[in-house]
Coordinates of C-alpha atoms in Angstrom, one line a residue:
M1 CA -26.8 -41.0 -91.3
S2 CA -28.7 -38.0 -93.3
V3 CA -27.3 -34.8 -92.8
E4 CA -29.8 -33.1 -91.5
M5 CA -29.6 -35.2 -89.0
A6 CA -26.0 -34.4 -88.1
A7 CA -26.3 -31.1 -88.6
N8 CA -28.6 -31.3 -85.8
Y9 CA -26.4 -34.6 -83.5
A10 CA -23.4 -32.4 -84.2
P11 CA -24.1 -29.3 -81.8
K12 CA -25.0 -31.0 -78.7
Q13 CA -22.3 -33.6 -79.1
G14 CA -20.1 -30.3 -79.4
V15 CA -23.0 -29.2 -76.0
A16 CA -21.7 -32.2 -74.3
A17 CA -18.1 -32.8 -74.5
F18 CA -17.3 -28.5 -73.2
S19 CA -20.1 -29.5 -70.7
S20 CA -18.0 -32.6 -69.7
T21 CA -14.6 -30.5 -70.5
F22 CA -16.3 -27.6 -68.5
S23 CA -16.8 -30.1 -64.9
G24 CA -13.3 -31.5 -65.2
R25 CA -11.8 -28.0 -64.8
W26 CA -13.8 -27.0 -62.0
N27 CA -13.5 -30.2 -60.1
R28 CA -9.5 -29.6 -60.3
R29 CA -9.9 -26.6 -59.1
M30 CA -12.6 -27.0 -56.8
S31 CA -9.7 -30.0 -55.6
R32 CA -7.3 -27.6 -55.3
F33 CA -8.8 -24.4 -53.5
F34 CA -10.4 -27.7 -50.5
F35 CA -6.1 -28.3 -50.6
G36 CA -4.9 -25.2 -50.9
A37 CA -7.4 -24.8 -47.3
G38 CA -7.3 -27.3 -46.1
F39 CA -2.8 -27.1 -46.3
L40 CA -3.2 -23.5 -45.0
V41 CA -6.0 -24.5 -42.0
G42 CA -3.0 -27.3 -40.8
L43 CA -0.7 -25.0 -41.9
I44 CA -2.2 -22.0 -39.2
G45 CA -3.4 -25.2 -37.0
L46 CA -0.1 -26.2 -36.6
N47 CA 1.5 -22.7 -36.3
N48 CA -0.9 -22.0 -33.5
I49 CA 0.1 -25.5 -31.9
I50 CA 4.0 -24.4 -32.3
L51 CA 2.9 -20.8 -30.3
N52 CA 0.9 -21.9 -27.3
S53 CA 4.5 -22.1 -25.2
R54 CA 6.5 -19.2 -27.0
I55 CA 6.7 -15.9 -28.1
V56 CA 4.4 -14.8 -31.8
W57 CA 6.7 -14.5 -34.7
N58 CA 7.5 -10.6 -35.9
I59 CA 7.3 -9.1 -32.3
K60 CA 10.5 -7.5 -30.9
V61 CA 11.7 -6.1 -28.0
N62 CA 13.2 -3.2 -28.4
H63 CA 15.3 -4.4 -32.4
V64 CA 15.3 -7.7 -30.7
S65 CA 13.3 -10.1 -32.8
L66 CA 12.1 -13.1 -30.3
G67 CA 9.9 -14.0 -32.5
G68 CA 8.7 -18.3 -31.8
T69 CA 11.9 -18.1 -29.3
T70 CA 10.7 -19.5 -24.9
I71 CA 11.1 -17.3 -22.4
S72 CA 14.0 -19.3 -21.5
E73 CA 15.3 -18.1 -25.2
A74 CA 14.0 -15.6 -25.2
R75 CA 15.8 -14.3 -22.1
E76 CA 19.4 -15.9 -23.1
I77 CA 18.7 -13.8 -25.9
L78 CA 17.5 -10.0 -24.0
Q79 CA 20.9 -10.7 -21.2
G80 CA 23.1 -10.7 -24.1
H81 CA 21.8 -7.8 -25.9
V82 CA 22.4 -6.4 -21.9
R83 CA 26.1 -7.7 -21.9
D84 CA 27.3 -6.2 -25.2
F85 CA 25.3 -3.4 -24.4
A86 CA 27.0 -1.9 -21.3
G87 CA 30.3 -2.6 -22.8
E88 CA 29.5 -0.6 -25.7
E89 CA 31.4 3.2 -25.1
I90 CA 29.4 6.1 -26.2
I91 CA 30.9 9.5 -27.8
L92 CA 30.3 12.1 -25.8
E93 CA 30.3 15.4 -29.0
S94 CA 31.9 18.3 -26.7
S95 CA 33.9 21.9 -27.7
E96 CA 36.1 20.4 -25.8
G97 CA 36.9 17.3 -28.0
R98 CA 34.8 13.7 -28.4
F99 CA 34.7 11.7 -25.5
L100 CA 34.3 7.7 -24.7
I101 CA 32.1 6.9 -22.4
R102 CA 30.3 3.0 -21.4
S103 CA 27.0 2.4 -19.9
N104 CA 28.0 0.2 -17.5
E105 CA 30.0 3.7 -16.0
I106 CA 27.0 4.7 -16.2
A107 CA 24.8 1.1 -14.5
P108 CA 21.6 1.0 -16.0
T109 CA 19.4 -1.8 -15.4
F110 CA 16.6 -3.1 -17.9
D111 CA 12.9 -4.5 -16.4
I112 CA 14.3 -7.6 -18.6
E113 CA 11.4 -10.5 -17.1
R114 CA 8.1 -7.4 -17.7
A115 CA 9.6 -6.6 -21.6
L116 CA 9.2 -10.9 -21.7
L117 CA 6.0 -11.0 -20.1
E118 CA 4.4 -8.1 -22.6
A119 CA 5.8 -9.7 -25.7
F120 CA 4.6 -13.2 -24.2
D121 CA 1.2 -12.0 -24.1
I122 CA 0.5 -11.1 -27.1
G123 CA -1.1 -13.6 -28.9
H124 CA -1.5 -15.6 -25.8
Q125 CA -5.0 -13.9 -24.0
Q126 CA -8.2 -16.2 -23.3
N127 CA -10.0 -15.8 -27.0
Y128 CA -8.7 -18.2 -29.2
W129 CA -9.7 -16.3 -31.9
A130 CA -8.4 -13.0 -31.2
N131 CA -5.0 -15.3 -30.6
F132 CA -6.0 -17.0 -33.4
K133 CA -6.3 -13.1 -35.2
V134 CA -3.1 -11.8 -33.5
R135 CA -1.0 -14.5 -34.8
L136 CA -2.2 -14.3 -38.0
N137 CA -1.1 -11.1 -38.8
C138 CA 2.5 -10.8 -36.9
I139 CA 3.3 -13.5 -40.1
F140 CA 2.3 -10.1 -42.3
S141 CA 3.6 -7.6 -39.4
S142 CA 5.8 -7.0 -36.8
K143 CA 5.0 -5.7 -33.1
T144 CA 7.5 -3.8 -31.2
V145 CA 7.6 -3.9 -26.7
S146 CA 9.8 -1.6 -25.1
I147 CA 11.4 -2.9 -22.7
N148 CA 12.0 -0.7 -19.6
S149 CA 15.5 0.6 -19.0
S150 CA 16.7 3.2 -15.1
F151 CA 19.4 5.3 -14.5
D152 CA 20.7 7.0 -11.2
D153 CA 20.7 10.1 -13.4
K154 CA 23.2 11.7 -10.7
R155 CA 26.2 9.2 -11.6
F156 CA 24.9 9.5 -15.6
V157 CA 26.4 13.8 -14.6
K158 CA 29.2 12.5 -12.1
A159 CA 31.0 10.1 -15.2
I160 CA 30.3 12.6 -18.2
T161 CA 31.4 16.0 -16.0
Q162 CA 34.5 13.2 -14.6
K163 CA 35.0 11.9 -19.0
I164 CA 36.1 16.0 -19.3
P165 CA 38.3 17.8 -17.7
K166 CA 37.0 21.4 -18.6
L167 CA 33.7 20.9 -16.6
K168 CA 35.7 18.4 -14.2
N169 CA 38.0 20.8 -13.4
N170 CA 35.8 24.1 -13.0
Q171 CA 32.6 23.1 -11.7
P172 CA 30.5 25.4 -10.2
V173 CA 30.4 25.2 -6.4
D174 CA 26.5 25.7 -4.2
A175 CA 26.4 28.3 -1.3
S176 CA 26.5 26.2 1.6
V177 CA 25.6 26.2 5.9
A178 CA 28.5 25.6 8.4
Y179 CA 28.0 24.5 11.9
A180 CA 30.6 25.2 14.1
L181 CA 30.4 26.3 18.2
K182 CA 25.6 25.9 18.7
E183 CA 26.0 28.2 15.1
Y184 CA 24.8 28.5 11.5
A185 CA 26.5 30.5 9.0
V186 CA 26.9 30.6 5.4
V187 CA 29.5 30.0 2.6
S188 CA 29.1 31.6 -0.5
G189 CA 29.1 29.2 -3.7
T190 CA 31.6 30.7 -7.1
S191 CA 30.6 30.4 -10.3
G192 CA 32.1 27.6 -13.3
L193 CA 31.3 25.4 -16.7
G194 CA 28.4 23.5 -17.0
F195 CA 25.9 21.6 -19.3
D196 CA 22.9 21.2 -20.2
E197 CA 21.6 18.2 -18.4
E198 CA 18.4 17.1 -19.0
K199 CA 19.1 17.4 -22.2
A200 CA 22.2 14.7 -22.1
I201 CA 20.3 12.2 -19.9
D202 CA 17.3 12.2 -22.5
Q203 CA 19.6 11.3 -25.3
Y204 CA 21.1 8.3 -23.1
K205 CA 17.5 7.6 -22.9
S206 CA 17.1 6.9 -26.3
I207 CA 20.7 5.3 -26.6
L208 CA 18.4 3.5 -23.7
A209 CA 15.6 2.2 -25.4
S210 CA 17.0 1.5 -29.2
F211 CA 20.5 -0.4 -28.0
D212 CA 21.6 1.8 -30.6
K213 CA 24.8 3.0 -30.2
K214 CA 24.0 6.7 -31.2
S215 CA 26.7 10.2 -29.6
I216 CA 26.1 12.6 -27.1
T217 CA 26.4 16.5 -27.2
I218 CA 27.3 18.5 -24.9
S219 CA 27.6 21.9 -24.9
I220 CA 29.3 23.1 -21.5
E221 CA 28.2 26.6 -21.1
S222 CA 28.7 29.5 -18.5
R223 CA 27.3 27.9 -14.8
S224 CA 26.5 29.6 -11.7
P225 CA 25.5 28.0 -8.6
Q226 CA 22.5 26.7 -7.9
I227 CA 22.3 26.9 -4.9
T228 CA 23.0 30.5 -3.9
Y229 CA 23.8 32.6 -0.6
E230 CA 20.4 33.5 -0.7
I231 CA 18.9 30.6 -0.5
A232 CA 21.6 29.2 2.3
Q233 CA 20.7 31.8 4.6
A234 CA 16.5 31.4 4.2
A235 CA 17.5 27.1 5.1
I236 CA 19.3 29.1 8.3
R237 CA 16.3 30.7 8.2
K238 CA 14.4 27.4 8.5
T239 CA 16.6 25.7 11.4
R240 CA 16.4 28.1 13.4
Y241 CA 13.2 28.6 13.5
M242 CA 13.0 23.8 14.0
L243 CA 15.1 24.1 17.2
G244 CA 12.1 25.6 18.9
R245 CA 10.0 22.8 18.5
S246 CA 9.5 19.1 19.3
L247 CA 9.1 17.2 16.5
R248 CA 6.7 14.7 16.9
M249 CA 6.5 10.4 16.1
I250 CA 3.7 8.8 15.5
Y251 CA 2.9 5.5 14.3
S252 CA -0.7 3.5 14.0
Y253 CA -0.5 -0.6 14.7
D254 CA -4.7 -0.5 12.8
G255 CA -4.2 2.8 11.5
Y256 CA -7.3 4.1 14.2
N257 CA -5.2 4.0 17.7
Y258 CA -2.5 6.2 17.6
D259 CA 0.9 6.4 19.4
S260 CA 3.8 8.8 19.5
W261 CA 7.5 9.7 19.8
G262 CA 9.1 13.1 20.4
I263 CA 11.9 14.7 19.5
T264 CA 13.2 18.3 20.8
I265 CA 14.8 19.0 17.4
G266 CA 17.4 21.8 19.7
E267 CA 18.8 19.1 21.2
K268 CA 19.5 17.4 18.3
R269 CA 20.8 20.2 16.2
D270 CA 24.2 17.7 15.9
W271 CA 21.8 15.6 13.5
I272 CA 20.9 18.3 11.2
E273 CA 22.6 18.4 8.1
F274 CA 21.4 20.5 4.9
R275 CA 20.1 18.7 2.0
K276 CA 20.0 20.7 -1.5
I277 CA 16.0 19.5 -3.2
K278 CA 14.8 20.5 -6.7
T279 CA 11.4 22.2 -6.9
E280 CA 9.3 24.0 -8.8
T281 CA 7.9 27.0 -9.2
G282 CA 5.7 29.1 -11.6
S283 CA 2.5 28.2 -13.8
K284 CA 1.8 25.6 -15.7
S285 CA 2.5 27.3 -18.1
E286 CA 5.9 29.0 -17.9
P287 CA 7.2 26.4 -15.3
V288 CA 10.4 28.2 -13.5
S289 CA 13.2 24.9 -12.5
G290 CA 14.8 26.6 -9.1
F291 CA 16.8 24.3 -5.8
K292 CA 16.8 24.9 -2.6
L293 CA 18.5 24.0 0.4
E294 CA 16.4 22.4 3.5
P295 CA 17.3 21.1 6.9
V296 CA 17.2 17.8 7.7
F297 CA 18.3 15.0 10.3
N298 CA 21.6 12.9 8.9
S299 CA 20.0 9.0 8.2
E300 CA 22.9 7.4 10.1
K301 CA 21.9 9.4 13.0
L302 CA 18.1 9.1 13.3
R303 CA 18.7 5.3 12.2
A304 CA 21.1 5.1 15.5
E305 CA 18.1 7.3 17.2
L306 CA 14.5 4.9 16.0
N307 CA 17.3 1.6 16.0
Q308 CA 18.1 2.1 19.7
R309 CA 14.4 4.2 21.5
I310 CA 11.5 3.1 19.3
A311 CA 12.4 -0.5 17.3
P312 CA 13.2 -3.6 19.5
Y313 CA 9.2 -1.5 21.5
M314 CA 7.1 -2.1 18.2
Y315 CA 9.7 -5.2 17.2
R316 CA 6.7 -8.6 17.6
A317 CA 7.6 -11.9 16.2
K318 CA 4.0 -13.3 14.1
E319 CA 2.3 -16.0 15.2
D320 CA 0.3 -18.7 14.2
I321 CA -2.4 -21.1 15.1
T322 CA -3.9 -24.3 14.3
I323 CA -6.0 -25.7 13.4
R324 CA -7.5 -29.9 14.7
D325 CA -10.0 -31.3 15.2
E326 CA -11.2 -32.6 18.7
K327 CA -13.9 -35.5 18.9
G328 CA -15.7 -33.0 15.8
K329 CA -15.0 -29.5 17.2
P330 CA -12.6 -27.9 15.8
V331 CA -9.7 -26.6 18.3
A332 CA -7.3 -23.8 18.0
D333 CA -4.0 -24.4 19.2
G334 CA -1.9 -20.9 19.4
I335 CA -2.8 -17.0 19.8
A336 CA -2.6 -16.0 17.1
R337 CA -0.3 -13.1 17.8
D338 CA -0.2 -10.1 14.5
G339 CA 4.0 -9.2 14.6
Y340 CA 5.0 -6.3 14.4
Y341 CA 8.2 -4.6 13.5
L342 CA 9.7 -0.3 11.9
D343 CA 10.7 -0.2 9.1
V344 CA 13.4 1.9 9.8
S345 CA 14.4 3.2 6.0
R346 CA 10.6 4.7 4.8
S347 CA 10.6 5.6 8.7
I348 CA 14.0 7.9 7.8
A349 CA 12.1 8.6 4.7
S350 CA 8.7 9.6 6.4
I351 CA 11.1 12.0 8.7
N352 CA 12.9 14.1 6.2
K353 CA 10.4 14.6 3.8
F354 CA 8.1 16.6 7.0
L355 CA 10.7 17.8 8.3
V356 CA 10.9 19.3 4.4
T357 CA 7.0 19.5 3.7
P358 CA 5.9 20.1 7.3
D359 CA 2.0 19.4 8.6
L360 CA 2.5 20.7 12.3
D361 CA 0.2 21.0 14.8
S362 CA -1.7 22.8 16.2
V363 CA 1.7 24.7 19.0
G364 CA 4.1 24.6 15.6
N365 CA 5.2 21.5 16.1
F366 CA 6.1 18.9 13.8
R367 CA 4.7 15.7 13.0
A368 CA 5.8 13.2 10.9
P369 CA 4.2 8.9 10.7
L370 CA 6.5 5.7 11.5
I371 CA 5.8 3.8 8.6
V372 CA 5.8 0.0 11.4
A373 CA 5.5 -3.6 8.9
H374 CA 2.5 -5.6 10.0
L375 CA 2.5 -9.3 9.2
E376 CA -0.5 -10.9 9.9
G377 CA -0.7 -14.0 12.8
G378 CA -3.3 -16.5 10.8
I379 CA -3.6 -20.0 10.0
A380 CA -1.0 -22.1 9.4
N381 CA -3.8 -25.1 8.0
P382 CA -5.7 -22.8 6.4
D383 CA -7.0 -26.4 4.4
N384 CA -8.3 -27.9 7.8
K385 CA -11.6 -30.3 8.1
F386 CA -14.0 -27.3 10.0
G387 CA -13.2 -24.4 6.9
I388 CA -11.3 -21.6 8.8
T389 CA -8.8 -20.6 6.7
D390 CA -9.2 -16.6 6.9
V391 CA -8.8 -13.7 9.6
L392 CA -12.1 -11.9 8.9
A393 CA -11.4 -8.4 11.2
T394 CA -8.9 -7.7 14.3
G395 CA -9.6 -4.9 16.2
V396 CA -7.3 -2.8 18.5
T397 CA -7.6 -1.1 21.5
D398 CA -5.0 0.8 23.9
F399 CA -5.8 1.2 28.1
F400 CA -3.0 3.2 28.6
G401 CA -2.4 5.2 31.8
S402 CA -5.2 2.3 33.5
P403 CA -5.1 2.0 37.4
A404 CA -3.5 -1.7 38.2
N405 CA -6.6 -3.1 39.1
R406 CA -8.4 -1.7 35.7
K407 CA -5.2 -4.0 33.8
F408 CA -6.3 -6.3 36.3
N409 CA -9.5 -6.7 35.5
I410 CA -9.0 -6.6 31.4
D411 CA -6.8 -8.9 31.7
H412 CA -8.7 -11.9 33.9
G413 CA -12.0 -11.1 31.7
A414 CA -10.9 -11.9 28.9
K415 CA -10.2 -15.3 29.8
K416 CA -13.9 -15.8 28.8
F417 CA -13.9 -14.9 25.3
Q418 CA -10.5 -16.8 24.5
N419 CA -11.1 -18.9 22.0
L420 CA -14.7 -19.4 21.3
L421 CA -17.5 -21.0 18.6
L422 CA -19.7 -19.5 17.3
E423 CA -22.1 -22.1 14.5
P424 CA -23.8 -20.2 11.6
G425 CA -26.9 -18.6 12.5
K426 CA -26.6 -17.9 16.1
T427 CA -26.0 -15.5 17.7
F428 CA -23.5 -14.1 21.0
S429 CA -24.2 -11.7 23.9
F430 CA -21.3 -10.8 25.7
V431 CA -22.9 -10.7 28.5
K432 CA -24.0 -14.1 29.0
T433 CA -20.6 -15.1 28.0
M434 CA -18.9 -12.5 31.1
G435 CA -21.4 -14.2 32.5
L436 CA -21.4 -13.0 37.0
V437 CA -18.6 -10.4 38.5
D438 CA -17.8 -10.0 41.4
S439 CA -15.1 -10.5 43.7
I440 CA -16.0 -13.9 44.0
T441 CA -15.4 -14.6 40.3
G442 CA -12.2 -12.8 41.2
Y443 CA -12.9 -9.4 39.7
L444 CA -11.3 -6.4 41.6
K445 CA -12.8 -2.9 42.0
E446 CA -12.5 -0.1 39.8
L447 CA -14.8 3.0 38.5
V448 CA -17.7 3.0 36.1
I449 CA -19.5 5.2 35.3
V450 CA -22.8 4.9 37.1
N451 CA -26.6 6.2 35.9
G452 CA -24.4 8.2 33.2
D453 CA -23.5 10.3 35.5
S454 CA -21.4 9.8 38.1
S455 CA -17.9 7.7 38.2
E456 CA -17.7 5.4 41.7
P457 CA -15.5 1.8 42.3
N458 CA -17.1 -0.8 41.8
W459 CA -16.3 -4.9 40.3
G460 CA -14.9 -5.2 37.9
G461 CA -14.4 -2.0 35.7
G462 CA -12.6 -1.8 32.5
M463 CA -15.0 -5.1 31.3
C464 CA -15.3 -1.9 28.7
Q465 CA -12.6 -2.5 27.3
I466 CA -13.3 -6.1 26.0
S467 CA -16.4 -5.7 24.5
S468 CA -15.9 -2.1 23.0
T469 CA -12.1 -4.5 21.4
L470 CA -15.0 -7.6 20.0
F471 CA -17.4 -4.7 19.1
R472 CA -15.2 -2.9 16.9
T473 CA -14.1 -6.1 15.1
V474 CA -17.4 -7.5 14.6
F475 CA -18.2 -4.3 13.0
F476 CA -15.4 -4.8 10.8
A477 CA -16.2 -7.7 9.8
G478 CA -19.1 -8.1 9.3
L479 CA -21.0 -9.4 11.0
Y480 CA -24.7 -8.1 11.7
V481 CA -24.8 -6.4 14.9
K482 CA -28.4 -6.2 16.9
K483 CA -27.9 -5.0 20.0
R484 CA -24.5 -2.7 20.7
T485 CA -25.2 1.1 23.3
N486 CA -22.3 3.9 24.0
H487 CA -21.3 5.0 26.8
S488 CA -22.8 8.0 28.8
Y489 CA -19.5 9.7 28.4
E490 CA -16.8 9.8 25.8
V491 CA -14.2 7.5 27.4
K492 CA -10.0 8.3 26.6
Y493 CA -9.7 4.0 25.6
Y494 CA -12.4 3.6 23.2
A495 CA -10.6 5.2 20.8
P496 CA -11.6 7.1 18.1
I497 CA -14.8 7.9 19.0
G498 CA -18.2 5.9 18.0
L499 CA -17.1 2.8 18.3
D500 CA -16.3 1.6 21.8
A501 CA -20.4 -0.1 23.3
T502 CA -21.0 -0.5 26.8
I503 CA -22.1 -3.5 28.9
Y504 CA -23.2 -4.5 32.3
D505 CA -26.2 -7.6 34.1
P506 CA -28.6 -7.9 33.1
A507 CA -28.3 -4.2 30.2
P508 CA -27.3 -3.0 28.0
D509 CA -25.8 -5.9 26.6
L510 CA -23.2 -6.5 23.1
I511 CA -25.1 -9.0 21.2
F512 CA -24.0 -10.0 16.9
E513 CA -25.0 -12.8 14.6
N514 CA -23.2 -15.3 12.3
D515 CA -24.3 -14.5 9.4
T516 CA -21.6 -15.7 7.4
K517 CA -22.6 -19.7 6.3
N518 CA -19.0 -21.1 8.6
V519 CA -18.1 -21.0 12.1
V520 CA -16.7 -18.1 13.5
L521 CA -13.2 -18.5 16.0
I522 CA -13.0 -15.4 18.3
Q523 CA -9.9 -15.1 20.3
N524 CA -8.3 -12.5 21.9
L525 CA -4.9 -11.1 23.1
V526 CA -3.8 -8.4 26.2
D527 CA -0.5 -6.6 25.3
L528 CA -0.5 -5.8 29.3
S529 CA 3.9 -4.6 28.3
R530 CA 1.7 -2.5 25.1
T531 CA -1.1 -1.2 26.9
K532 CA -3.7 -2.6 23.7
M533 CA -6.7 -4.8 23.7
Y534 CA -6.9 -7.3 20.5
F535 CA -9.3 -8.8 19.2
K536 CA -9.3 -11.4 16.2
L537 CA -12.6 -13.2 14.3
F538 CA -11.8 -16.7 11.8
G539 CA -14.1 -18.2 9.4
K540 CA -14.5 -18.5 6.0
K541 CA -14.6 -15.3 3.5
D542 CA -18.3 -15.2 1.9
G543 CA -17.1 -12.0 -0.2
R544 CA -18.4 -9.7 0.8
K545 CA -17.0 -6.4 0.3
I546 CA -17.8 -3.5 3.5
T547 CA -16.3 -0.1 3.4
L548 CA -16.6 2.5 5.9
E549 CA -17.1 5.8 7.2
G550 CA -17.0 7.8 9.7
P551 CA -16.1 9.5 12.3
I552 CA -18.4 11.6 11.3
D553 CA -19.7 14.7 13.8
G554 CA -23.5 15.4 13.5
G555 CA -22.7 18.6 16.0
N556 CA -24.5 18.8 19.3
V557 CA -27.8 17.8 20.0
G558 CA -30.7 18.5 22.7
E559 CA -32.2 20.9 24.0
K560 CA -29.3 23.0 26.0
M561 CA -27.1 21.2 23.5
E562 CA -26.3 18.6 26.9
H563 CA -24.7 15.5 24.0
Y564 CA -23.1 15.6 21.5
Y565 CA -23.7 13.0 18.0
F566 CA -21.0 10.7 16.5
S567 CA -21.7 8.5 14.3
W568 CA -20.7 5.7 11.8
L569 CA -21.7 4.1 9.0
R570 CA -21.7 0.6 7.0
H571 CA -21.7 -0.4 3.6
I572 CA -21.5 -3.8 2.7
E573 CA -22.2 -5.8 -0.2
F574 CA -22.6 -9.4 -0.7
P575 CA -21.9 -11.3 -3.2
D576 CA -25.4 -11.9 -4.5
G577 CA -25.3 -8.0 -5.0
T578 CA -27.8 -7.1 -2.3
K579 CA -26.0 -3.9 -0.1
R580 CA -27.4 -2.9 3.0
T581 CA -25.9 0.9 5.2
D582 CA -26.0 0.2 9.0
K583 CA -25.8 3.5 10.5
F584 CA -24.3 3.4 14.2
G585 CA -25.1 6.0 16.1
S586 CA -23.1 8.1 19.4
T587 CA -24.5 10.3 21.7
Y588 CA -22.2 12.1 24.2
K589 CA -22.9 14.2 27.6
N590 CA -21.2 16.9 26.8
K591 CA -19.7 17.2 30.4
D592 CA -19.3 21.3 30.1
L593 CA -22.6 21.9 28.5
V594 CA -22.0 24.6 27.7
K595 CA -18.1 24.3 24.9
K596 CA -19.3 22.1 22.2
H597 CA -17.1 18.4 22.5
K598 CA -14.7 17.9 20.5
P599 CA -12.4 14.5 20.8
D600 CA -9.0 14.8 22.5
S601 CA -6.5 15.5 19.3
T602 CA -4.3 12.2 20.6
Q603 CA -7.6 10.5 20.5
I604 CA -8.1 10.9 16.7
L605 CA -5.0 12.0 14.7
D606 CA -6.1 15.6 13.7
Q607 CA -9.1 14.8 11.6
D608 CA -8.6 17.0 9.1
S609 CA -5.3 15.8 8.6
T610 CA -6.0 13.2 5.7
K611 CA -3.0 13.6 3.6
L612 CA -0.6 13.1 7.4
R613 CA -3.9 9.7 8.9
A614 CA -2.8 8.6 5.1
A615 CA 0.5 8.3 5.3
V616 CA 0.1 5.6 8.9
M617 CA -2.0 4.2 6.9
P618 CA 1.5 -1.8 2.6
Y619 CA -7.7 -1.0 8.3
D620 CA -27.6 5.4 24.3
S621 CA -27.0 6.0 27.8
A622 CA -25.9 3.4 30.2
Q623 CA -26.8 2.5 33.3
A624 CA -23.2 1.1 34.1
S625 CA -20.5 1.1 32.1
N626 CA -15.9 0.3 32.2

């Protein structure tokens, strides 16, 4: 090879060698990269599989690390810390020296289950990539969940007071009210020593939030009684006012019809005791804390009265129906009955609350809601082949005060409307179902409204109780109402106003349609002892959402203002998103023709008193009517 040829060949050979070396290095680097990336992806994938049933790494509850544990394991760990904390001694630092108190003397409680759920929810959502990011971040940084805790403030303050002798033996004594020989008198209080209770409570909350052993600073200071002579005198003045009044205890089975029980407070003066209540006065920027003394009923005496007089009357066991197949048709065994019982403890709290902050009626008497627990009677076998799975609605009316013949007609006529089936798309006529109403069909004579201006005895007086109860049930269920007519006069049995439906053969009629896609079963119950009429509609809920407005007072109408008008609005949103508002108007004859009519307070519980109504509530003339 010549020198020139060698010179030309050498650079080419070097480039080839360099290219080969670079390619090898590149391939090795790429191999390492892909191997590392694959290993990391695999590791993360394995990590995700492991964490599917475990708390994500680096998750803490308070300062306790629970990462990588199952719910059961984490529960045991937290319970262990709580047990250990209960035995810990907390130092009380005061000018009188150091004193020790154990947490189990205060008996705090910890919501372990809620904390576990919050801890497990981190990185366990439905979105895969969101979980991936959270779990990846938690490898490098921790997240802390706080455990909710609570304790009895009064027990805490008492425990501290008992530990420090100077506090224990020199407490201020509040002024009080003594009762003797049917008279009330003030017993003066005395000054003493106390400490900043709010500050101590905040310090203990901080300890609970961290499980850390810290001391609590107790600053002992002179204290005047929180209940002064003047405050006790004010309590006596309120008591004397109460003694001349009565208490009306109001309850409802359905949120629309209301019954009540009465107590003359003066006859129960030996029930009255005085409760110290903390109050806030002043402006938001400069609040002034204080206390007041309020006359309330002794809980045990009130409990005995409620258990003896009211609870047995209200109690009714819940009963379900069973749907069975009889020759291809659904048949209901039993009559559904809602269960009710008086929630005595909550009712006591409600009564005393409304004695402290009264909502007086028009003549100055006290009133308070009783709390009635409601258990809905439904379907024992919702898996039946006919798809009758739900209670669509329940309607209630009260016929208290009805004459014997009227009660008989209601009970007799209701049998015509028992266990009826209405197929999808079919129309129901009350008058056709009712049939002939006379002595031959077993009805008695009772007053009915004739020609809109008089009441006369006629066969079947009381049938409108049945039609009105059925109408409001259909109204609540959201079924399509084709025809409904109100009475000429407002009738007390059909409260609240505007939810009545008068009927007469052949007209007016109550007609509605089953606009659901499933068969509707109609049942009723007449409770003669409680003078209540119930209807229930069973079927399958289709997702329609119903909201109601009413009764809306439309004022007096007519040339001589001889009528008054009320209406109800029913807003329905169907599953497909379509909406419909139905208006049900009622024009009633004004009996005095001059004075503007206002519904009887026993029928509508003071429409302007929304506070009390909310507290009670875990909701066209005719030819002839009755």
